[in-house]
Short mmCIF file of C-alpha atoms and ligand atoms in Angstrom, two decimals:
data_model
loop_
_atom_site.label_atom_id
_atom_site.label_comp_id
_atom_site.label_asym_id
_atom_site.label_seq_id
_atom_site.Cartn_x
_atom_site.Cartn_y
_atom_site.Cartn_z
CA MET A 1 -12.36 3.18 -28.91
CA GLU A 2 -9.66 5.70 -29.80
CA ASN A 3 -11.88 6.46 -32.82
CA HIS A 4 -14.91 7.69 -30.91
CA ILE A 5 -14.18 11.25 -32.11
CA GLN A 6 -13.57 11.17 -35.86
CA PHE A 7 -12.90 14.28 -37.87
CA LEU A 8 -13.66 13.59 -41.53
CA SER A 9 -12.09 16.61 -43.18
CA ALA A 10 -13.00 15.81 -46.81
CA ALA A 11 -16.67 15.37 -45.85
CA LYS A 12 -16.61 18.34 -43.40
CA VAL A 13 -18.09 16.10 -40.71
CA LEU A 14 -17.34 15.42 -37.05
CA ALA A 15 -18.49 11.85 -36.29
CA LEU A 16 -19.07 11.17 -32.59
CA LEU A 17 -19.73 7.75 -31.09
CA ASP A 18 -23.11 8.23 -29.42
CA GLN A 19 -22.38 7.62 -25.73
CA ARG A 20 -26.09 7.83 -24.89
CA ARG A 21 -26.68 4.55 -26.71
CA LEU A 22 -23.80 2.59 -25.17
CA PRO A 23 -23.37 -0.20 -24.31
CA GLU A 24 -26.35 -1.43 -26.29
CA ARG A 25 -25.56 0.13 -29.64
CA GLU A 26 -22.41 1.54 -31.21
CA GLU A 27 -23.79 4.33 -33.38
CA TYR A 28 -22.28 7.56 -34.58
CA VAL A 29 -23.83 11.02 -34.66
CA PHE A 30 -22.63 13.07 -37.63
CA CYS A 31 -22.15 16.76 -36.88
CA ARG A 32 -22.07 19.09 -39.87
CA THR A 33 -22.95 22.42 -38.29
CA THR A 34 -22.16 24.33 -35.12
CA ALA A 35 -25.69 23.64 -33.89
CA ASP A 36 -25.06 19.89 -34.32
CA VAL A 37 -21.91 20.15 -32.20
CA VAL A 38 -23.61 22.22 -29.50
CA GLN A 39 -26.45 19.72 -29.37
CA ALA A 40 -24.06 16.76 -29.16
CA LEU A 41 -22.25 18.41 -26.25
CA GLN A 42 -25.47 19.33 -24.44
CA ASN A 43 -27.25 16.02 -24.85
CA MET A 44 -24.06 14.14 -23.94
CA THR A 45 -23.55 12.29 -27.20
CA VAL A 46 -19.97 13.16 -26.30
CA ARG A 47 -19.06 13.83 -22.67
CA GLY A 48 -16.11 13.81 -20.28
CA ALA A 49 -14.02 16.93 -19.90
CA PRO A 50 -11.10 16.19 -22.26
CA ALA A 51 -13.38 14.62 -24.91
CA ILE A 52 -15.54 17.73 -24.73
CA GLY A 53 -12.44 19.88 -25.33
CA VAL A 54 -11.28 17.83 -28.33
CA SER A 55 -14.79 17.83 -29.86
CA ALA A 56 -15.12 21.58 -29.30
CA ALA A 57 -11.82 22.18 -31.12
CA PHE A 58 -13.09 20.29 -34.16
CA GLY A 59 -16.40 22.10 -33.69
CA CYS A 60 -14.53 25.38 -34.25
CA VAL A 61 -13.39 24.05 -37.63
CA LEU A 62 -16.98 23.20 -38.57
CA ALA A 63 -17.99 26.69 -37.41
CA ALA A 64 -15.38 28.24 -39.72
CA TRP A 65 -16.69 26.27 -42.68
CA GLU A 66 -20.23 27.31 -41.77
CA ALA A 67 -19.45 31.01 -41.33
CA GLY A 68 -17.28 30.91 -44.44
CA ALA A 69 -20.42 30.63 -46.56
CA LEU A 70 -20.97 34.34 -45.80
CA ARG A 71 -18.97 37.14 -47.41
CA ASN A 72 -18.66 38.84 -44.05
CA TRP A 73 -17.76 35.64 -42.18
CA ARG A 74 -15.70 36.94 -39.26
CA PRO A 75 -18.49 38.35 -37.02
CA ARG A 76 -20.58 35.23 -37.63
CA LEU A 77 -17.68 32.98 -36.69
CA LYS A 78 -17.21 34.87 -33.42
CA ILE A 79 -20.86 34.21 -32.53
CA LEU A 80 -20.59 30.52 -33.42
CA LEU A 81 -17.47 30.09 -31.28
CA ARG A 82 -19.29 31.59 -28.32
CA GLU A 83 -22.16 29.16 -28.85
CA ILE A 84 -19.74 26.22 -28.68
CA LEU A 85 -17.99 27.67 -25.62
CA GLU A 86 -21.28 28.03 -23.76
CA ALA A 87 -22.64 24.57 -24.57
CA ARG A 88 -21.86 23.24 -21.09
CA PRO A 89 -20.66 25.31 -18.13
CA THR A 90 -18.56 23.12 -15.86
CA ALA A 91 -15.75 21.31 -17.70
CA VAL A 92 -13.11 23.96 -18.28
CA ASN A 93 -11.63 21.99 -21.20
CA LEU A 94 -14.44 23.35 -23.36
CA ALA A 95 -13.54 27.02 -22.88
CA TRP A 96 -9.85 26.11 -22.82
CA ALA A 97 -10.04 24.47 -26.25
CA VAL A 98 -12.13 27.23 -27.86
CA ASP A 99 -9.84 29.92 -26.37
CA ARG A 100 -6.79 28.09 -27.63
CA MET A 101 -8.25 28.03 -31.15
CA ARG A 102 -9.40 31.66 -30.92
CA ARG A 103 -5.95 32.89 -29.90
CA LEU A 104 -4.50 31.56 -33.16
CA TRP A 105 -6.96 33.55 -35.28
CA LYS A 106 -5.33 36.72 -36.63
CA PRO A 107 -7.54 39.45 -38.12
CA GLU A 108 -5.67 39.32 -41.43
CA ASP A 109 -6.09 35.53 -41.87
CA SER A 110 -8.05 34.37 -44.89
CA LEU A 111 -10.62 31.66 -44.25
CA GLU A 112 -8.41 29.11 -46.01
CA ARG A 113 -5.43 30.04 -43.87
CA LEU A 114 -7.50 29.93 -40.67
CA LEU A 115 -8.88 26.51 -41.54
CA GLU A 116 -5.40 25.19 -42.17
CA ILE A 117 -4.22 26.49 -38.78
CA TRP A 118 -7.28 25.28 -36.90
CA ILE A 119 -7.36 21.77 -38.34
CA ARG A 120 -3.73 21.37 -37.33
CA GLU A 121 -4.44 22.76 -33.87
CA ALA A 122 -7.48 20.56 -33.24
CA GLU A 123 -5.43 17.51 -34.20
CA ALA A 124 -2.68 18.74 -31.86
CA ILE A 125 -5.16 19.09 -28.97
CA ARG A 126 -6.28 15.52 -29.57
CA GLU A 127 -2.71 14.18 -29.79
CA GLU A 128 -1.60 16.11 -26.71
CA ASP A 129 -4.51 14.73 -24.71
CA LEU A 130 -3.63 11.18 -25.69
CA ALA A 131 0.00 11.75 -24.78
CA ALA A 132 -0.97 13.39 -21.46
CA ASN A 133 -3.15 10.40 -20.62
CA ARG A 134 -0.29 8.03 -21.28
CA ARG A 135 2.00 10.03 -19.03
CA MET A 136 -0.61 10.24 -16.27
CA GLY A 137 -1.01 6.49 -16.59
CA ALA A 138 2.71 5.94 -16.11
CA TYR A 139 2.85 8.19 -13.02
CA GLY A 140 -0.37 6.89 -11.52
CA ALA A 141 0.32 3.19 -12.08
CA ALA A 142 3.08 3.33 -9.49
CA LEU A 143 0.44 4.21 -6.85
CA ILE A 144 -1.51 1.00 -7.33
CA ALA A 145 -0.18 -2.26 -5.88
CA ASP A 146 -0.61 -5.66 -7.46
CA GLY A 147 -3.91 -7.21 -6.41
CA GLU A 148 -5.59 -3.97 -5.36
CA THR A 149 -9.16 -2.94 -6.02
CA VAL A 150 -9.75 0.58 -7.27
CA MET A 151 -13.09 2.33 -6.93
CA THR A 152 -13.94 4.85 -9.64
CA HIS A 153 -16.83 7.18 -10.28
CA CYS A 154 -18.48 8.30 -13.52
CA ASN A 155 -16.40 7.57 -16.62
CA ALA A 156 -12.88 8.95 -16.83
CA GLY A 157 -11.69 6.53 -19.46
CA ARG A 158 -11.11 6.27 -23.19
CA LEU A 159 -14.58 7.56 -23.95
CA ALA A 160 -14.14 10.66 -21.79
CA THR A 161 -10.84 11.70 -23.40
CA ALA A 162 -9.07 11.55 -26.75
CA GLY A 163 -8.29 7.95 -25.77
CA PHE A 164 -6.75 5.86 -22.97
CA GLY A 165 -8.30 7.90 -20.16
CA THR A 166 -7.32 9.76 -17.01
CA ALA A 167 -8.42 7.74 -13.96
CA LEU A 168 -8.95 4.63 -16.09
CA GLY A 169 -5.71 5.35 -17.94
CA VAL A 170 -3.99 4.77 -14.61
CA VAL A 171 -5.77 1.41 -14.34
CA TYR A 172 -4.85 0.45 -17.91
CA ALA A 173 -1.22 1.43 -17.31
CA ALA A 174 -1.08 -0.57 -14.07
CA MET A 175 -2.48 -3.59 -15.92
CA GLU A 176 0.02 -3.10 -18.76
CA SER A 177 2.81 -3.15 -16.18
CA GLY A 178 1.69 -6.64 -15.16
CA LYS A 179 -0.34 -5.85 -12.04
CA ASN A 180 -3.65 -7.54 -11.38
CA ILE A 181 -6.14 -4.79 -10.68
CA ARG A 182 -9.85 -4.98 -10.09
CA VAL A 183 -12.19 -2.03 -10.50
CA ILE A 184 -15.43 -1.19 -8.79
CA ALA A 185 -17.39 1.15 -11.06
CA ASN A 186 -19.97 3.20 -9.21
CA GLU A 187 -23.10 3.27 -11.33
CA THR A 188 -23.19 7.11 -11.15
CA ARG A 189 -26.81 8.18 -11.03
CA PRO A 190 -28.61 9.61 -12.86
CA VAL A 191 -26.90 9.28 -16.27
CA LEU A 192 -25.16 6.03 -15.29
CA GLN A 193 -21.79 6.74 -16.89
CA GLY A 194 -20.26 4.18 -14.53
CA ALA A 195 -22.68 1.31 -15.15
CA ARG A 196 -22.94 1.96 -18.87
CA LEU A 197 -19.63 3.41 -20.03
CA THR A 198 -16.94 2.50 -17.48
CA ALA A 199 -18.17 -1.08 -17.22
CA TYR A 200 -18.38 -1.26 -21.03
CA GLU A 201 -14.90 -0.01 -21.77
CA LEU A 202 -13.14 -1.88 -18.94
CA ASN A 203 -14.91 -5.07 -19.86
CA MET A 204 -13.89 -4.67 -23.51
CA ALA A 205 -10.30 -4.12 -22.38
CA GLY A 206 -10.34 -7.27 -20.23
CA VAL A 207 -10.11 -5.41 -16.90
CA PRO A 208 -12.11 -7.18 -14.15
CA VAL A 209 -14.89 -4.74 -13.28
CA THR A 210 -17.83 -4.91 -10.90
CA ILE A 211 -20.65 -2.39 -10.84
CA ALA A 212 -21.85 -1.06 -7.49
CA CYS A 213 -24.73 1.21 -6.58
CA ASP A 214 -23.56 4.68 -5.57
CA SER A 215 -25.16 4.12 -2.19
CA ALA A 216 -23.02 1.01 -1.55
CA CYS A 217 -19.71 2.88 -1.35
CA ALA A 218 -19.64 3.23 2.42
CA LEU A 219 -20.35 -0.45 3.00
CA LEU A 220 -17.74 -1.58 0.46
CA MET A 221 -15.12 0.64 2.05
CA ARG A 222 -15.96 -0.49 5.56
CA ARG A 223 -15.61 -4.12 4.47
CA GLY A 224 -12.09 -3.46 3.15
CA MET A 225 -13.13 -4.07 -0.45
CA VAL A 226 -11.62 -0.79 -1.76
CA HIS A 227 -7.89 0.01 -1.64
CA LYS A 228 -7.79 3.24 -3.66
CA VAL A 229 -10.29 5.69 -5.09
CA LEU A 230 -9.43 7.17 -8.49
CA ALA A 231 -11.64 9.80 -10.12
CA GLY A 232 -11.33 12.29 -12.97
CA ALA A 233 -12.10 16.00 -12.90
CA ASP A 234 -14.05 18.58 -14.85
CA ARG A 235 -12.36 21.62 -13.37
CA ILE A 236 -9.66 22.07 -10.76
CA ALA A 237 -9.01 25.46 -9.13
CA ALA A 238 -5.54 26.86 -8.44
CA ASN A 239 -5.70 25.57 -4.84
CA GLY A 240 -6.60 22.00 -5.86
CA ASP A 241 -10.35 22.19 -5.14
CA THR A 242 -11.85 19.79 -7.67
CA VAL A 243 -15.20 19.69 -9.40
CA ASN A 244 -16.20 16.31 -10.77
CA LYS A 245 -19.33 14.24 -11.31
CA ILE A 246 -21.97 14.48 -8.60
CA GLY A 247 -21.14 12.03 -5.84
CA THR A 248 -17.38 12.55 -5.96
CA TYR A 249 -17.41 14.76 -2.85
CA GLY A 250 -19.30 12.13 -0.87
CA LEU A 251 -16.83 9.52 -2.05
CA ALA A 252 -13.91 11.65 -0.90
CA LEU A 253 -15.48 12.09 2.54
CA LEU A 254 -16.06 8.35 2.81
CA ALA A 255 -12.50 7.61 1.70
CA ARG A 256 -11.18 9.96 4.40
CA ALA A 257 -13.36 8.29 7.04
CA HIS A 258 -12.05 4.88 6.03
CA LYS A 259 -8.41 6.00 5.57
CA ILE A 260 -8.43 5.09 1.88
CA PRO A 261 -6.25 7.18 -0.49
CA PHE A 262 -8.35 9.36 -2.79
CA TYR A 263 -6.71 10.45 -6.06
CA ILE A 264 -7.83 12.72 -8.87
CA ALA A 265 -6.34 12.12 -12.34
CA ALA A 266 -6.58 15.03 -14.77
CA PRO A 267 -4.47 16.78 -17.41
CA LEU A 268 -3.29 20.36 -16.86
CA SER A 269 -5.94 21.46 -19.40
CA THR A 270 -8.52 20.72 -16.67
CA ILE A 271 -6.88 23.12 -14.21
CA ASP A 272 -8.36 26.63 -14.21
CA ARG A 273 -5.65 28.79 -12.72
CA ASN A 274 -7.89 31.88 -12.95
CA LEU A 275 -9.86 30.59 -9.99
CA PRO A 276 -8.15 30.79 -6.60
CA ASP A 277 -10.54 28.19 -5.18
CA GLY A 278 -13.40 26.03 -6.38
CA GLU A 279 -16.35 27.87 -4.85
CA SER A 280 -17.13 29.86 -7.98
CA ILE A 281 -16.93 26.93 -10.41
CA PRO A 282 -20.35 26.72 -12.08
CA LEU A 283 -22.11 23.44 -11.31
CA GLU A 284 -24.33 22.43 -14.20
CA GLU A 285 -27.93 21.62 -13.31
CA ARG A 286 -29.48 19.26 -15.81
CA SER A 287 -33.01 18.34 -16.77
CA SER A 288 -35.20 16.87 -14.02
CA GLN A 289 -36.15 14.13 -16.48
CA GLU A 290 -32.77 12.49 -15.94
CA VAL A 291 -33.93 11.78 -12.38
CA THR A 292 -37.67 11.29 -12.76
CA HIS A 293 -37.42 8.85 -15.67
CA LEU A 294 -35.60 5.56 -16.22
CA ALA A 295 -35.11 4.58 -19.87
CA GLY A 296 -37.93 6.93 -20.82
CA VAL A 297 -40.36 5.60 -18.19
CA ARG A 298 -41.50 7.93 -15.41
CA ILE A 299 -40.61 6.58 -11.97
CA ALA A 300 -41.34 9.67 -9.82
CA PRO A 301 -44.66 11.36 -9.22
CA GLU A 302 -45.56 14.25 -11.52
CA GLY A 303 -45.09 17.76 -10.16
CA VAL A 304 -42.46 17.00 -7.49
CA PRO A 305 -39.41 19.25 -7.93
CA VAL A 306 -36.00 17.69 -8.52
CA LEU A 307 -32.45 18.73 -7.65
CA ASN A 308 -30.23 17.52 -10.44
CA TYR A 309 -26.76 18.96 -9.94
CA ALA A 310 -24.49 17.17 -12.39
CA PHE A 311 -21.30 18.00 -10.47
CA ASP A 312 -20.01 18.69 -6.97
CA LEU A 313 -16.95 20.24 -5.41
CA THR A 314 -14.39 18.20 -3.48
CA PRO A 315 -12.24 20.44 -1.26
CA ALA A 316 -8.51 20.05 -1.85
CA GLU A 317 -7.88 18.86 1.73
CA LEU A 318 -9.70 15.59 0.96
CA ILE A 319 -7.48 14.81 -2.03
CA THR A 320 -4.42 12.60 -1.46
CA GLY A 321 -2.84 13.58 -4.77
CA ILE A 322 -3.61 14.91 -8.25
CA ILE A 323 -2.14 12.76 -11.02
CA THR A 324 -1.15 14.94 -13.99
CA GLU A 325 1.09 14.56 -17.03
CA GLN A 326 3.69 16.54 -15.04
CA GLY A 327 3.69 14.07 -12.16
CA ILE A 328 1.70 13.52 -8.98
CA LEU A 329 0.89 16.81 -7.30
CA ARG A 330 0.56 16.92 -3.50
CA ALA A 331 -0.58 19.49 -0.98
CA PRO A 332 -0.04 22.37 -0.71
CA TYR A 333 -1.63 22.32 -4.16
CA GLY A 334 -1.21 26.05 -4.75
CA GLN A 335 2.52 25.46 -4.98
CA SER A 336 2.52 22.08 -6.71
CA ILE A 337 0.03 23.23 -9.38
CA ALA A 338 2.04 26.39 -10.09
CA GLY A 339 5.17 24.23 -10.36
CA ALA A 340 3.49 21.85 -12.83
CA PHE A 341 2.55 24.75 -15.11
CA ALA A 342 6.03 26.21 -14.85
CA ALA A 343 7.39 22.90 -16.14
CA GLU A 344 4.90 22.82 -19.06
CA PRO A 345 5.53 24.61 -22.37
CA SER A 346 2.73 27.24 -22.59
CA LYS A 347 -0.07 26.69 -25.14
O1 LIG B 401 -21.38 14.90 -17.31
P1 LIG B 401 -20.16 14.21 -17.83
O2 LIG B 401 -20.37 12.77 -18.15
O3 LIG B 401 -19.51 14.99 -18.97
O4 LIG B 401 -19.16 14.26 -16.61
C1 LIG B 401 -17.90 13.67 -16.75
C2 LIG B 401 -17.15 13.59 -15.50
O5 LIG B 401 -17.54 14.10 -14.48
C3 LIG B 401 -15.82 12.90 -15.57
O6 LIG B 401 -15.54 12.25 -14.38
C4 LIG B 401 -14.76 13.97 -15.81
O7 LIG B 401 -15.08 14.74 -16.93
C5 LIG B 401 -13.44 13.39 -16.02
S1 LIG B 401 -13.31 12.70 -17.63
C6 LIG B 401 -11.72 12.20 -17.91
#
């Protein structure tokens, strides 16, 4: 599954494993234009914060090829980059990746030179994400004891990253170190990333996984069936406030009530140090159809309004630790996050 984001340079194509069709069908969507990439991000052909960032970086390369068809290509390229950056609002990895590419673009660069630089950079973003996941896995695995059951939400695995995964990377690393781990994957209404994607990839990897309804979390915790909660993140503020898939906040509250450790696993590219706290992180609201329809069939009455926030904010005080490639950060997060960036070569 490390090949779910394939950049085919000779064909000028970005091939994305279509996550909307999983687990039933393994099909690829072939992006040739900026509009294709924007659409794939918006309709969640590719999703998960780090995977969005990697795809956006390759999207910038496609945008350069597209704009390059014009004699005056630079203004057009600027517009196309903005379109990619604005495809989805919450996961900061998207803006982070586009900004990182943009910063390398010098006014005097020829198109050929820019393409050379950007292809190398997009590959570097992908490689760095994989390496970060591996390091997070190694740090996080030490937190999980042999025989424990981990509850996770949404999909923070191979499919959501360049490969290996953040929260699920910790599970894979714990398994690789010889521990027997079981996972409860919350189904994650309404897009069902847990039931469809997390269950699919864990099952393929031979990790024992059980799907639970989102509404069962409290019962499972009360019965002692959950030892740790591990979730990913879409954006973390400088004080540790964390935005992740809708339902994560409720899970954190339940974990606190049941004295169960609640960990976030995310690379530093998911931390937005421009934001002192999480209150201003934009929470994407998605189509009401995701809630009113199941597999294309309407299940709710026509005309009733829907609240479909795709993300929520978990306050830092509910988080036991943030697993990063620079180690496990603890409260006070303002200090530990600043320290992690100080230890990281700047990009
Ligand atoms: O709407 P999605 O599927 O893109 O949301 C994804 C999540 O919320 C993940 O938990 C998060 O991006 C972490 S992925 C390593």
